[in-house]
């Protein structure tokens, strides 16, 4: 019975639910009468009236909302149509009708400020389109820079729309750039910094900017001034603009010093002048004469005391560096002895100076065992080899006290304390087996200061029977200065001090105040500052006595002259032609990373005199290597602070080097800015070579005679029959290694680079002469025929050079980086351990990126440069290769797209010009765009034949006037195609090892020859 009742109840509830749903459905469709009837007849007994009325009210409100929403939609549609009508009138430049329509139909709902913004945007669009069709690119820039604040038009969109005009002008002058270079030259700002990586065509980009400005704005050529830091660069830029840009009368490319000279026309004699730029040699000679004037006995004694002074704060120097950088810094940090040697610690300096001051003969780090078992095959070089009483003595200065079991190695060592303790035992056993007395000191003995340590050295030596009698003071001073090393070293330091001061505009009095206000915490630096300040005052006195000035004085006077005369100050262009500053329209700066305070003052004065000048600077912070000469990266890094309303843009694709070289450079500089992009598909070759792997046979005995005599090319036997010295053996190993590398492809140009002017114990020039003699003997050719193919230079002087193959010599941790303690003397000028280490890294980057195809680095096991680590990491290299693709072009925003559509509709945009660049286009597209019409048939034939794409607009390195439109420098031998005009220089190309096909040959013959040389290269 209960279950029956339950079922009936459920049925009743379900019936009521359905009735209620039916009533609500009627309410939702506005059938209120039917709903009321149904409710009264069927629901009133169980559905409370109050609840029903709420449902009715809710339904009516919902209906009212829907009606209102529909009315609003209709109004919105009507308004959108009328707004589109008004916008259409604006787009058609019918501003009067648009105003009338707005006032009549829109003013009560379309905010006037929004309408005025739309009207201004339309006016801007029409002005832009008209200017695009009829005006110059400079006019477009002016329109863009002066646009109303609410015109939403990004700079990227502006540049994208401007590019067809840029390309049109470039085509007219026979040039073509990649998209990065084009976009850099399309920037609308009046102050632009182009950040250009090595090999990215910065000179080409700069020349294109000059040519575009001259042609687009119809300027007289010399209204564009290009400033470079050396005469060779200025000449190259001038020639390029004259020849490749078709502006033969362009003359206004000059050095900063040439500009300053023309502005000042100094009455005083300009010292160190070699025709528009300063001579480092003449400057050095002047300083040497200055040194002779101040080198009285008291000054000499003070200098010796400075040389003798150790770094008291050595453990604290560089402590603000990250741990990895600190280890690199400390391992590379050298100290200099009284005799001029570079040693690794204060303790070693104390020992060397003590031996020197006591007249005891010694050799520092003489090689005794070429491949020692206890040093993993590395050469064993004990700290000091002493000759006394007719015997050899060995003195090792241990980094720890061997008897103290709790002693640990300093943290910058790269082996463990236990490994080092084993080496001590092995070295003791080695000398015991040799029967040589081993004298020992350790770093703990030096903790109580130099005087106490010297007494301990004395005891060690005297116990071994070595007499210790200190030489008279005058004799010690005489020995320090007898080889002129001390004078040369101080002259170089004083010159650097003076240059750094003058480049910042600091007089001797200003320096004196700065020293007094904030003395250096290092006593050695404080001593140097007083000596250098004395030298600075003497230098200035000598200038006054000679009624002379140096180039820094010239820059100061140039800035003063411009401030005084304003835009009427003039530059002499030759042949009586003058260019007032007021007539200049563009200034283009090369190598901006080398900018300094005095350059900034002169340039700032010019820009104030003529604010309408547009400024474009090009530089690469990864190649900033001239801080020693006063260059300051702050101008590059904070360009916008020094030149307000400026913009920076990147040009990063490397066209010089193959993939492996570009990638290695990126890994070296990882985390220090935008990486370079790869342009070449060829992998190239990078290899680290170890001198220890090169065997030079010098062992006596008939069984070694043949190999020994073969190696006489590299290492002549000693007349006394003894084993070769360490320097002689390393020279021989390096020469043999370089010979083997070069003989792999002997006709390719090779540059050998070193950190300093000496390498492996000899001058770089002598190393080159020996190498050329060896190669000429092996190849049976005259040495003169190799002169053009093999060059040596320091890493610093290699800036701007390039070669098929680069060999970097002595890539060890005491050369790259080379951390000289004298660097720490210039903290007054902002020099810090971090800055020194970073500049050394950049210097190695410059050396690496001179290579086009092959890069070799010679080093020694156990002392490899830390800069090799990222390059040797193959997984990082491979990962970087995958990241080096080119960026996609930015897509246009809505307003930019609208302008583009209207330009295309008007026919102002040709199909060729408007087609976006694709990053994966064939290299032959660029080749074809960059050659003279007379060569296009040859280019087509070359492409069809499968020949490798050539370099275009190729200048023979180091030769400003040897230019080829098409060149294959990587071929063996290299090949260049010269036009009829260029054929006058064909013999000079041939004399430098190039193949030059005659233009009279059939095209198929030329193509076959190029393929033979280019595809069969080694």
Tab-separated table of N, CA and C in Angstrom, residues 793-928:
chain	number	residue	atom	x	y	z
A	793	UNK	N	100.637	39.909	-38.143
A	793	UNK	CA	100.291	41.161	-37.462
A	793	UNK	C	99.756	40.833	-36.080
A	794	UNK	N	99.672	41.863	-35.250
A	794	UNK	CA	99.075	41.666	-33.933
A	794	UNK	C	97.555	41.607	-34.066
A	795	UNK	N	96.915	41.049	-33.063
A	795	UNK	CA	95.454	40.981	-33.090
A	795	UNK	C	94.859	42.379	-33.174
A	796	UNK	N	95.466	43.346	-32.479
A	796	UNK	CA	94.958	44.723	-32.529
A	796	UNK	C	95.011	45.285	-33.953
A	797	UNK	N	96.126	45.088	-34.634
A	797	UNK	CA	96.277	45.701	-35.960
A	797	UNK	C	95.524	44.940	-37.036
A	798	UNK	N	94.965	43.769	-36.700
A	798	UNK	CA	94.230	42.991	-37.699
A	798	UNK	C	92.830	43.522	-37.945
A	799	UNK	N	92.380	44.459	-37.130
A	799	UNK	CA	91.028	45.006	-37.277
A	799	UNK	C	90.819	45.488	-38.709
A	800	UNK	N	89.748	45.025	-39.330
A	800	UNK	CA	89.452	45.424	-40.700
A	800	UNK	C	90.066	44.523	-41.760
A	801	UNK	N	90.936	43.576	-41.345
A	801	UNK	CA	91.567	42.665	-42.298
A	801	UNK	C	90.729	41.400	-42.449
A	802	UNK	N	91.019	40.629	-43.487
A	802	UNK	CA	90.374	39.340	-43.667
A	802	UNK	C	91.255	38.485	-44.554
A	803	UNK	N	91.130	37.183	-44.422
A	803	UNK	CA	91.917	36.259	-45.232
A	803	UNK	C	91.203	34.924	-45.308
A	804	UNK	N	91.526	34.170	-46.360
A	804	UNK	CA	90.947	32.830	-46.510
A	804	UNK	C	91.249	31.993	-45.272
A	805	UNK	N	92.477	32.129	-44.760
A	805	UNK	CA	92.909	31.314	-43.630
A	805	UNK	C	93.562	32.220	-42.588
A	806	UNK	N	93.203	32.000	-41.336
A	806	UNK	CA	93.810	32.729	-40.223
A	806	UNK	C	94.392	31.725	-39.245
A	807	UNK	N	95.620	31.990	-38.813
A	807	UNK	CA	96.271	31.169	-37.788
A	807	UNK	C	96.573	32.082	-36.606
A	808	UNK	N	95.976	31.789	-35.472
A	808	UNK	CA	96.252	32.578	-34.267
A	808	UNK	C	97.323	31.847	-33.470
A	809	UNK	N	98.410	32.535	-33.205
A	809	UNK	CA	99.571	31.932	-32.563
A	809	UNK	C	99.513	32.075	-31.044
A	810	UNK	N	100.046	31.094	-30.362
A	810	UNK	CA	100.234	31.134	-28.899
A	810	UNK	C	98.932	31.468	-28.161
A	811	UNK	N	97.915	30.669	-28.430
A	811	UNK	CA	96.613	30.881	-27.780
A	811	UNK	C	96.648	30.194	-26.416
A	812	UNK	N	97.388	30.807	-25.506
A	812	UNK	CA	97.568	30.267	-24.157
A	812	UNK	C	97.009	31.242	-23.138
A	813	UNK	N	96.903	30.777	-21.896
A	813	UNK	CA	96.223	31.595	-20.896
A	813	UNK	C	97.049	32.791	-20.440
A	814	UNK	N	98.288	32.916	-20.897
A	814	UNK	CA	99.067	34.120	-20.575
A	814	UNK	C	99.179	35.066	-21.762
A	815	UNK	N	98.503	34.720	-22.855
A	815	UNK	CA	98.451	35.597	-24.026
A	815	UNK	C	97.018	36.031	-24.339
A	816	UNK	N	96.099	35.102	-24.254
A	816	UNK	CA	94.667	35.389	-24.470
A	816	UNK	C	93.890	34.794	-23.302
A	817	UNK	N	93.592	35.535	-22.250
A	817	UNK	CA	93.810	36.975	-22.082
A	817	UNK	C	95.212	37.283	-21.556
A	818	UNK	N	95.678	38.465	-21.902
A	818	UNK	CA	96.958	38.943	-21.365
A	818	UNK	C	96.636	39.998	-20.311
A	819	UNK	N	96.705	39.594	-19.050
A	819	UNK	CA	96.341	40.489	-17.947
A	819	UNK	C	97.617	41.020	-17.315
A	820	UNK	N	98.010	42.193	-17.725
A	820	UNK	CA	99.233	42.812	-17.209
A	820	UNK	C	98.888	43.583	-15.935
A	821	UNK	N	99.738	43.500	-14.923
A	821	UNK	CA	99.427	44.254	-13.702
A	821	UNK	C	99.330	45.747	-13.939
A	822	UNK	N	99.962	46.224	-15.014
A	822	UNK	CA	99.916	47.664	-15.285
A	822	UNK	C	98.514	48.117	-15.680
A	823	UNK	N	97.663	47.189	-16.120
A	823	UNK	CA	96.261	47.558	-16.395
A	823	UNK	C	95.597	48.146	-15.156
A	824	UNK	N	96.019	47.648	-13.988
A	824	UNK	CA	95.382	48.051	-12.738
A	824	UNK	C	95.818	49.438	-12.278
A	825	UNK	N	96.741	50.034	-13.029
A	825	UNK	CA	97.181	51.390	-12.686
A	825	UNK	C	96.182	52.444	-13.160
A	826	UNK	N	95.224	52.044	-13.981
A	826	UNK	CA	94.363	53.020	-14.636
A	826	UNK	C	92.923	52.972	-14.144
A	827	UNK	N	92.735	52.499	-12.924
A	827	UNK	CA	91.394	52.505	-12.351
A	827	UNK	C	90.845	53.923	-12.264
A	828	UNK	N	91.738	54.882	-12.172
A	828	UNK	CA	91.373	56.296	-12.171
A	828	UNK	C	90.512	56.641	-13.388
A	829	UNK	N	90.749	55.927	-14.512
A	829	UNK	CA	90.027	56.188	-15.756
A	829	UNK	C	88.919	55.160	-16.007
A	830	UNK	N	88.534	54.453	-14.958
A	830	UNK	CA	87.433	53.504	-15.099
A	830	UNK	C	87.846	52.106	-15.491
A	831	UNK	N	89.164	51.820	-15.505
A	831	UNK	CA	89.626	50.481	-15.860
A	831	UNK	C	89.431	49.558	-14.658
A	832	UNK	N	88.708	48.480	-14.861
A	832	UNK	CA	88.447	47.502	-13.809
A	832	UNK	C	88.878	46.123	-14.308
A	833	UNK	N	89.069	45.162	-13.394
A	833	UNK	CA	89.384	43.802	-13.853
A	833	UNK	C	88.361	43.263	-14.850
A	834	UNK	N	87.082	43.530	-14.602
A	834	UNK	CA	86.054	43.053	-15.525
A	834	UNK	C	86.222	43.694	-16.901
A	835	UNK	N	86.480	45.005	-16.926
A	835	UNK	CA	86.639	45.696	-18.207
A	835	UNK	C	87.850	45.163	-18.964
A	836	UNK	N	88.932	44.886	-18.245
A	836	UNK	CA	90.141	44.361	-18.882
A	836	UNK	C	89.869	42.986	-19.478
A	837	UNK	N	89.229	42.124	-18.704
A	837	UNK	CA	88.959	40.768	-19.162
A	837	UNK	C	88.012	40.779	-20.361
A	838	UNK	N	87.003	41.634	-20.331
A	838	UNK	CA	86.064	41.710	-21.444
A	838	UNK	C	86.742	42.226	-22.717
A	839	UNK	N	87.644	43.198	-22.566
A	839	UNK	CA	88.331	43.700	-23.761
A	839	UNK	C	89.250	42.631	-24.349
A	840	UNK	N	89.863	41.830	-23.486
A	840	UNK	CA	90.695	40.724	-23.979
A	840	UNK	C	89.840	39.715	-24.740
A	841	UNK	N	88.655	39.450	-24.252
A	841	UNK	CA	87.736	38.544	-24.964
A	841	UNK	C	87.375	39.129	-26.328
A	842	UNK	N	87.059	40.415	-26.350
A	842	UNK	CA	86.704	41.049	-27.625
A	842	UNK	C	87.879	41.023	-28.603
A	843	UNK	N	89.081	41.173	-28.082
A	843	UNK	CA	90.267	41.131	-28.951
A	843	UNK	C	90.406	39.761	-29.607
A	844	UNK	N	90.141	38.714	-28.835
A	844	UNK	CA	90.221	37.374	-29.411
A	844	UNK	C	89.111	37.182	-30.450
A	845	UNK	N	87.952	37.761	-30.204
A	845	UNK	CA	86.854	37.711	-31.178
A	845	UNK	C	87.273	38.379	-32.487
A	846	UNK	N	87.917	39.525	-32.386
A	846	UNK	CA	88.392	40.218	-33.588
A	846	UNK	C	89.363	39.318	-34.350
A	847	UNK	N	90.292	38.691	-33.628
A	847	UNK	CA	91.259	37.813	-34.286
A	847	UNK	C	90.561	36.662	-35.005
A	848	UNK	N	89.613	36.033	-34.343
A	848	UNK	CA	88.903	34.891	-34.941
A	848	UNK	C	88.145	35.279	-36.202
A	849	UNK	N	87.475	36.403	-36.151
A	849	UNK	CA	86.560	36.768	-37.233
A	849	UNK	C	87.252	37.406	-38.422
A	850	UNK	N	88.585	37.377	-38.438
A	850	UNK	CA	89.298	37.766	-39.669
A	850	UNK	C	89.245	36.627	-40.685
A	851	UNK	N	88.925	35.415	-40.220
A	851	UNK	CA	88.963	34.234	-41.081
A	851	UNK	C	87.718	34.157	-41.962
A	852	UNK	N	87.936	33.898	-43.236
A	852	UNK	CA	86.815	33.687	-44.144
A	852	UNK	C	86.387	32.219	-44.148
A	853	UNK	N	87.356	31.319	-44.223
A	853	UNK	CA	87.021	29.900	-44.392
A	853	UNK	C	87.690	28.988	-43.366
A	854	UNK	N	88.933	29.249	-43.028
A	854	UNK	CA	89.677	28.346	-42.153
A	854	UNK	C	90.289	29.116	-40.990
A	855	UNK	N	90.126	28.569	-39.802
A	855	UNK	CA	90.669	29.199	-38.596
A	855	UNK	C	91.418	28.133	-37.796
A	856	UNK	N	92.684	28.416	-37.524
A	856	UNK	CA	93.516	27.518	-36.718
A	856	UNK	C	94.024	28.284	-35.504
A	857	UNK	N	94.051	27.617	-34.357
A	857	UNK	CA	94.524	28.232	-33.122
A	857	UNK	C	95.592	27.330	-32.515
A	858	UNK	N	96.805	27.866	-32.379
A	858	UNK	CA	97.939	27.103	-31.865
A	858	UNK	C	98.062	27.330	-30.366
A	859	UNK	N	98.142	26.256	-29.605
A	859	UNK	CA	98.213	26.382	-28.151
A	859	UNK	C	99.102	25.285	-27.577
A	860	UNK	N	99.166	25.201	-26.259
A	860	UNK	CA	99.953	24.185	-25.551
A	860	UNK	C	99.051	23.470	-24.563
A	861	UNK	N	99.201	22.177	-24.452
A	861	UNK	CA	98.402	21.414	-23.510
A	861	UNK	C	98.709	21.863	-22.085
A	862	UNK	N	97.644	22.059	-21.330
A	862	UNK	CA	97.797	22.478	-19.942
A	862	UNK	C	97.770	23.970	-19.739
A	863	UNK	N	98.005	24.742	-20.806
A	863	UNK	CA	97.969	26.211	-20.678
A	863	UNK	C	97.055	26.826	-21.736
A	864	UNK	N	96.050	26.083	-22.183
A	864	UNK	CA	95.144	26.596	-23.209
A	864	UNK	C	94.422	27.846	-22.717
A	865	UNK	N	94.192	28.764	-23.636
A	865	UNK	CA	93.407	29.957	-23.312
A	865	UNK	C	92.001	29.555	-22.900
A	866	UNK	N	91.444	30.212	-21.866
A	866	UNK	CA	90.043	29.919	-21.504
A	866	UNK	C	89.066	30.288	-22.609
A	867	UNK	N	89.502	31.113	-23.548
A	867	UNK	CA	88.620	31.498	-24.637
A	867	UNK	C	88.384	30.341	-25.616
A	868	UNK	N	89.186	29.295	-25.513
A	868	UNK	CA	88.986	28.136	-26.379
A	868	UNK	C	87.842	27.250	-25.895
A	869	UNK	N	87.499	27.347	-24.617
A	869	UNK	CA	86.509	26.423	-24.042
A	869	UNK	C	85.170	26.448	-24.770
A	870	UNK	N	84.550	27.629	-24.972
A	870	UNK	CA	83.248	27.604	-25.672
A	870	UNK	C	83.368	27.162	-27.120
A	871	UNK	N	84.535	27.399	-27.719
A	871	UNK	CA	84.723	27.035	-29.129
A	871	UNK	C	84.871	25.527	-29.264
A	872	UNK	N	85.474	24.895	-28.250
A	872	UNK	CA	85.685	23.442	-28.292
A	872	UNK	C	84.432	22.671	-27.939
A	873	UNK	N	83.415	23.372	-27.399
A	873	UNK	CA	82.183	22.701	-26.978
A	873	UNK	C	81.294	22.469	-28.196
A	874	UNK	N	81.399	21.255	-28.779
A	874	UNK	CA	80.703	20.985	-30.036
A	874	UNK	C	79.190	21.041	-29.895
A	875	UNK	N	78.650	20.587	-28.753
A	875	UNK	CA	77.196	20.601	-28.596
A	875	UNK	C	76.659	22.015	-28.604
A	876	UNK	N	77.396	22.936	-27.967
A	876	UNK	CA	76.973	24.342	-27.985
A	876	UNK	C	77.084	24.907	-29.394
A	877	UNK	N	78.146	24.516	-30.114
A	877	UNK	CA	78.327	25.008	-31.479
A	877	UNK	C	77.175	24.539	-32.362
A	878	UNK	N	76.832	23.241	-32.254
A	878	UNK	CA	75.750	22.718	-33.080
A	878	UNK	C	74.427	23.397	-32.755
A	879	UNK	N	74.181	23.624	-31.449
A	879	UNK	CA	72.940	24.292	-31.048
A	879	UNK	C	72.890	25.696	-31.620
A	880	UNK	N	74.046	26.363	-31.624
A	880	UNK	CA	74.081	27.739	-32.112
A	880	UNK	C	73.846	27.789	-33.622
A	881	UNK	N	74.327	26.759	-34.331
A	881	UNK	CA	74.088	26.725	-35.769
A	881	UNK	C	72.599	26.745	-36.083
A	882	UNK	N	71.829	26.065	-35.233
A	882	UNK	CA	70.391	26.000	-35.461
A	882	UNK	C	69.684	27.301	-35.129
A	883	UNK	N	70.371	28.188	-34.381
A	883	UNK	CA	69.729	29.444	-33.966
A	883	UNK	C	70.088	30.598	-34.883
A	884	UNK	N	70.920	30.349	-35.884
A	884	UNK	CA	71.467	31.458	-36.648
A	884	UNK	C	70.656	31.818	-37.879
A	885	UNK	N	69.421	31.376	-37.965
A	885	UNK	CA	68.586	31.751	-39.100
A	885	UNK	C	68.256	33.230	-39.089
A	886	UNK	N	67.850	33.735	-40.232
A	886	UNK	CA	67.531	35.148	-40.342
A	886	UNK	C	66.109	35.418	-39.861
A	887	UNK	N	65.901	36.608	-39.356
A	887	UNK	CA	64.595	36.973	-38.818
A	887	UNK	C	63.568	37.168	-39.937
A	888	UNK	N	62.314	36.949	-39.595
A	888	UNK	CA	61.248	37.215	-40.540
A	888	UNK	C	60.936	38.704	-40.580
A	889	UNK	N	60.500	39.161	-41.738
A	889	UNK	CA	60.099	40.561	-41.858
A	889	UNK	C	58.850	40.795	-41.017
A	890	UNK	N	58.742	41.936	-40.353
A	890	UNK	CA	57.547	42.213	-39.546
A	890	UNK	C	56.342	42.408	-40.446
A	891	UNK	N	55.167	41.935	-39.987
A	891	UNK	CA	53.934	42.115	-40.761
A	891	UNK	C	53.358	43.500	-40.472
A	892	UNK	N	52.617	44.020	-41.430
A	892	UNK	CA	52.050	45.362	-41.288
A	892	UNK	C	50.849	45.359	-40.353
A	893	UNK	N	50.687	46.461	-39.597
A	893	UNK	CA	49.483	46.689	-38.821
A	893	UNK	C	48.362	47.140	-39.736
A	894	UNK	N	47.164	47.343	-39.162
A	894	UNK	CA	45.983	47.648	-39.982
A	894	UNK	C	46.135	48.961	-40.738
A	895	UNK	N	46.656	50.006	-40.068
A	895	UNK	CA	46.783	51.301	-40.734
A	895	UNK	C	47.841	51.237	-41.831
A	896	UNK	N	48.951	50.572	-41.527
A	896	UNK	CA	49.996	50.413	-42.533
A	896	UNK	C	49.509	49.625	-43.729
A	897	UNK	N	48.747	48.558	-43.470
A	897	UNK	CA	48.204	47.756	-44.564
A	897	UNK	C	47.257	48.582	-45.429
A	898	UNK	N	46.471	49.454	-44.786
A	898	UNK	CA	45.537	50.317	-45.516
A	898	UNK	C	46.297	51.261	-46.456
A	899	UNK	N	47.388	51.850	-45.927
A	899	UNK	CA	48.193	52.754	-46.763
A	899	UNK	C	48.800	51.980	-47.922
A	900	UNK	N	49.317	50.801	-47.632
A	900	UNK	CA	49.949	49.999	-48.678
A	900	UNK	C	48.945	49.663	-49.794
A	901	UNK	N	47.735	49.293	-49.392
A	901	UNK	CA	46.709	48.957	-50.390
A	901	UNK	C	46.421	50.142	-51.301
A	902	UNK	N	46.320	51.321	-50.705
A	902	UNK	CA	46.005	52.511	-51.503
A	902	UNK	C	47.187	52.890	-52.393
A	903	UNK	N	48.407	52.663	-51.906
A	903	UNK	CA	49.577	52.936	-52.753
A	903	UNK	C	49.579	51.983	-53.942
A	904	UNK	N	49.309	50.706	-53.675
A	904	UNK	CA	49.292	49.719	-54.753
A	904	UNK	C	48.180	50.022	-55.753
A	905	UNK	N	47.017	50.424	-55.225
A	905	UNK	CA	45.885	50.756	-56.094
A	905	UNK	C	46.220	51.932	-57.001
A	906	UNK	N	46.991	52.870	-56.452
A	906	UNK	CA	47.348	54.060	-57.234
A	906	UNK	C	48.421	53.778	-58.268
A	907	UNK	N	49.061	52.577	-58.169
A	907	UNK	CA	50.109	52.230	-59.127
A	907	UNK	C	51.461	52.791	-58.787
A	908	UNK	N	51.601	53.365	-57.587
A	908	UNK	CA	52.888	53.950	-57.207
A	908	UNK	C	53.884	52.901	-56.756
A	909	UNK	N	53.406	51.692	-56.509
A	909	UNK	CA	54.258	50.624	-56.008
A	909	UNK	C	54.387	49.574	-57.091
A	910	UNK	N	55.584	49.426	-57.643
A	910	UNK	CA	55.772	48.443	-58.701
A	910	UNK	C	55.798	47.053	-58.105
A	911	UNK	N	55.540	46.070	-58.942
A	911	UNK	CA	55.492	44.687	-58.453
A	911	UNK	C	56.831	44.274	-57.880
A	912	UNK	N	57.914	44.642	-58.574
A	912	UNK	CA	59.250	44.260	-58.105
A	912	UNK	C	59.570	44.905	-56.774
A	913	UNK	N	59.260	46.185	-56.693
A	913	UNK	CA	59.611	46.902	-55.466
A	913	UNK	C	58.771	46.470	-54.294
A	914	UNK	N	57.525	46.085	-54.565
A	914	UNK	CA	56.639	45.769	-53.457
A	914	UNK	C	56.754	44.333	-52.984
A	915	UNK	N	57.411	43.496	-53.765
A	915	UNK	CA	57.529	42.090	-53.369
A	915	UNK	C	58.426	41.971	-52.151
A	916	UNK	N	57.940	41.396	-51.053
A	916	UNK	CA	58.787	41.276	-49.870
A	916	UNK	C	59.988	40.390	-50.140
A	917	UNK	N	61.097	40.704	-49.468
A	917	UNK	CA	62.278	39.861	-49.571
A	917	UNK	C	62.025	38.552	-48.862
A	918	UNK	N	62.458	37.482	-49.433
A	918	UNK	CA	62.425	36.214	-48.722
A	918	UNK	C	63.820	35.889	-48.285
A	919	UNK	N	63.931	35.386	-47.069
A	919	UNK	CA	65.249	35.146	-46.495
A	919	UNK	C	65.939	33.924	-47.088
A	920	UNK	N	65.154	33.070	-47.753
A	920	UNK	CA	65.762	31.873	-48.292
A	920	UNK	C	65.958	31.969	-49.804
A	921	UNK	N	65.945	33.198	-50.337
A	921	UNK	CA	66.112	33.359	-51.769
A	921	UNK	C	67.503	32.885	-52.184
A	922	UNK	N	67.603	32.466	-53.441
A	922	UNK	CA	68.881	32.007	-53.958
A	922	UNK	C	69.905	33.128	-53.890
A	923	UNK	N	71.168	32.795	-53.571
A	923	UNK	CA	72.197	33.843	-53.566
A	923	UNK	C	72.373	34.480	-54.936
A	924	UNK	N	71.970	33.756	-55.984
A	924	UNK	CA	72.117	34.320	-57.331
A	924	UNK	C	71.193	35.511	-57.555
A	925	UNK	N	70.092	35.603	-56.788
A	925	UNK	CA	69.212	36.772	-56.907
A	925	UNK	C	69.981	38.030	-56.533
A	926	UNK	N	70.716	37.947	-55.429
A	926	UNK	CA	71.511	39.095	-54.996
A	926	UNK	C	72.656	39.357	-55.960
A	927	UNK	N	73.269	38.288	-56.472
A	927	UNK	CA	74.371	38.460	-57.423
A	927	UNK	C	73.873	39.211	-58.654
A	928	UNK	N	72.747	38.744	-59.193
A	928	UNK	CA	72.229	39.344	-60.433
A	928	UNK	C	71.867	40.814	-60.227
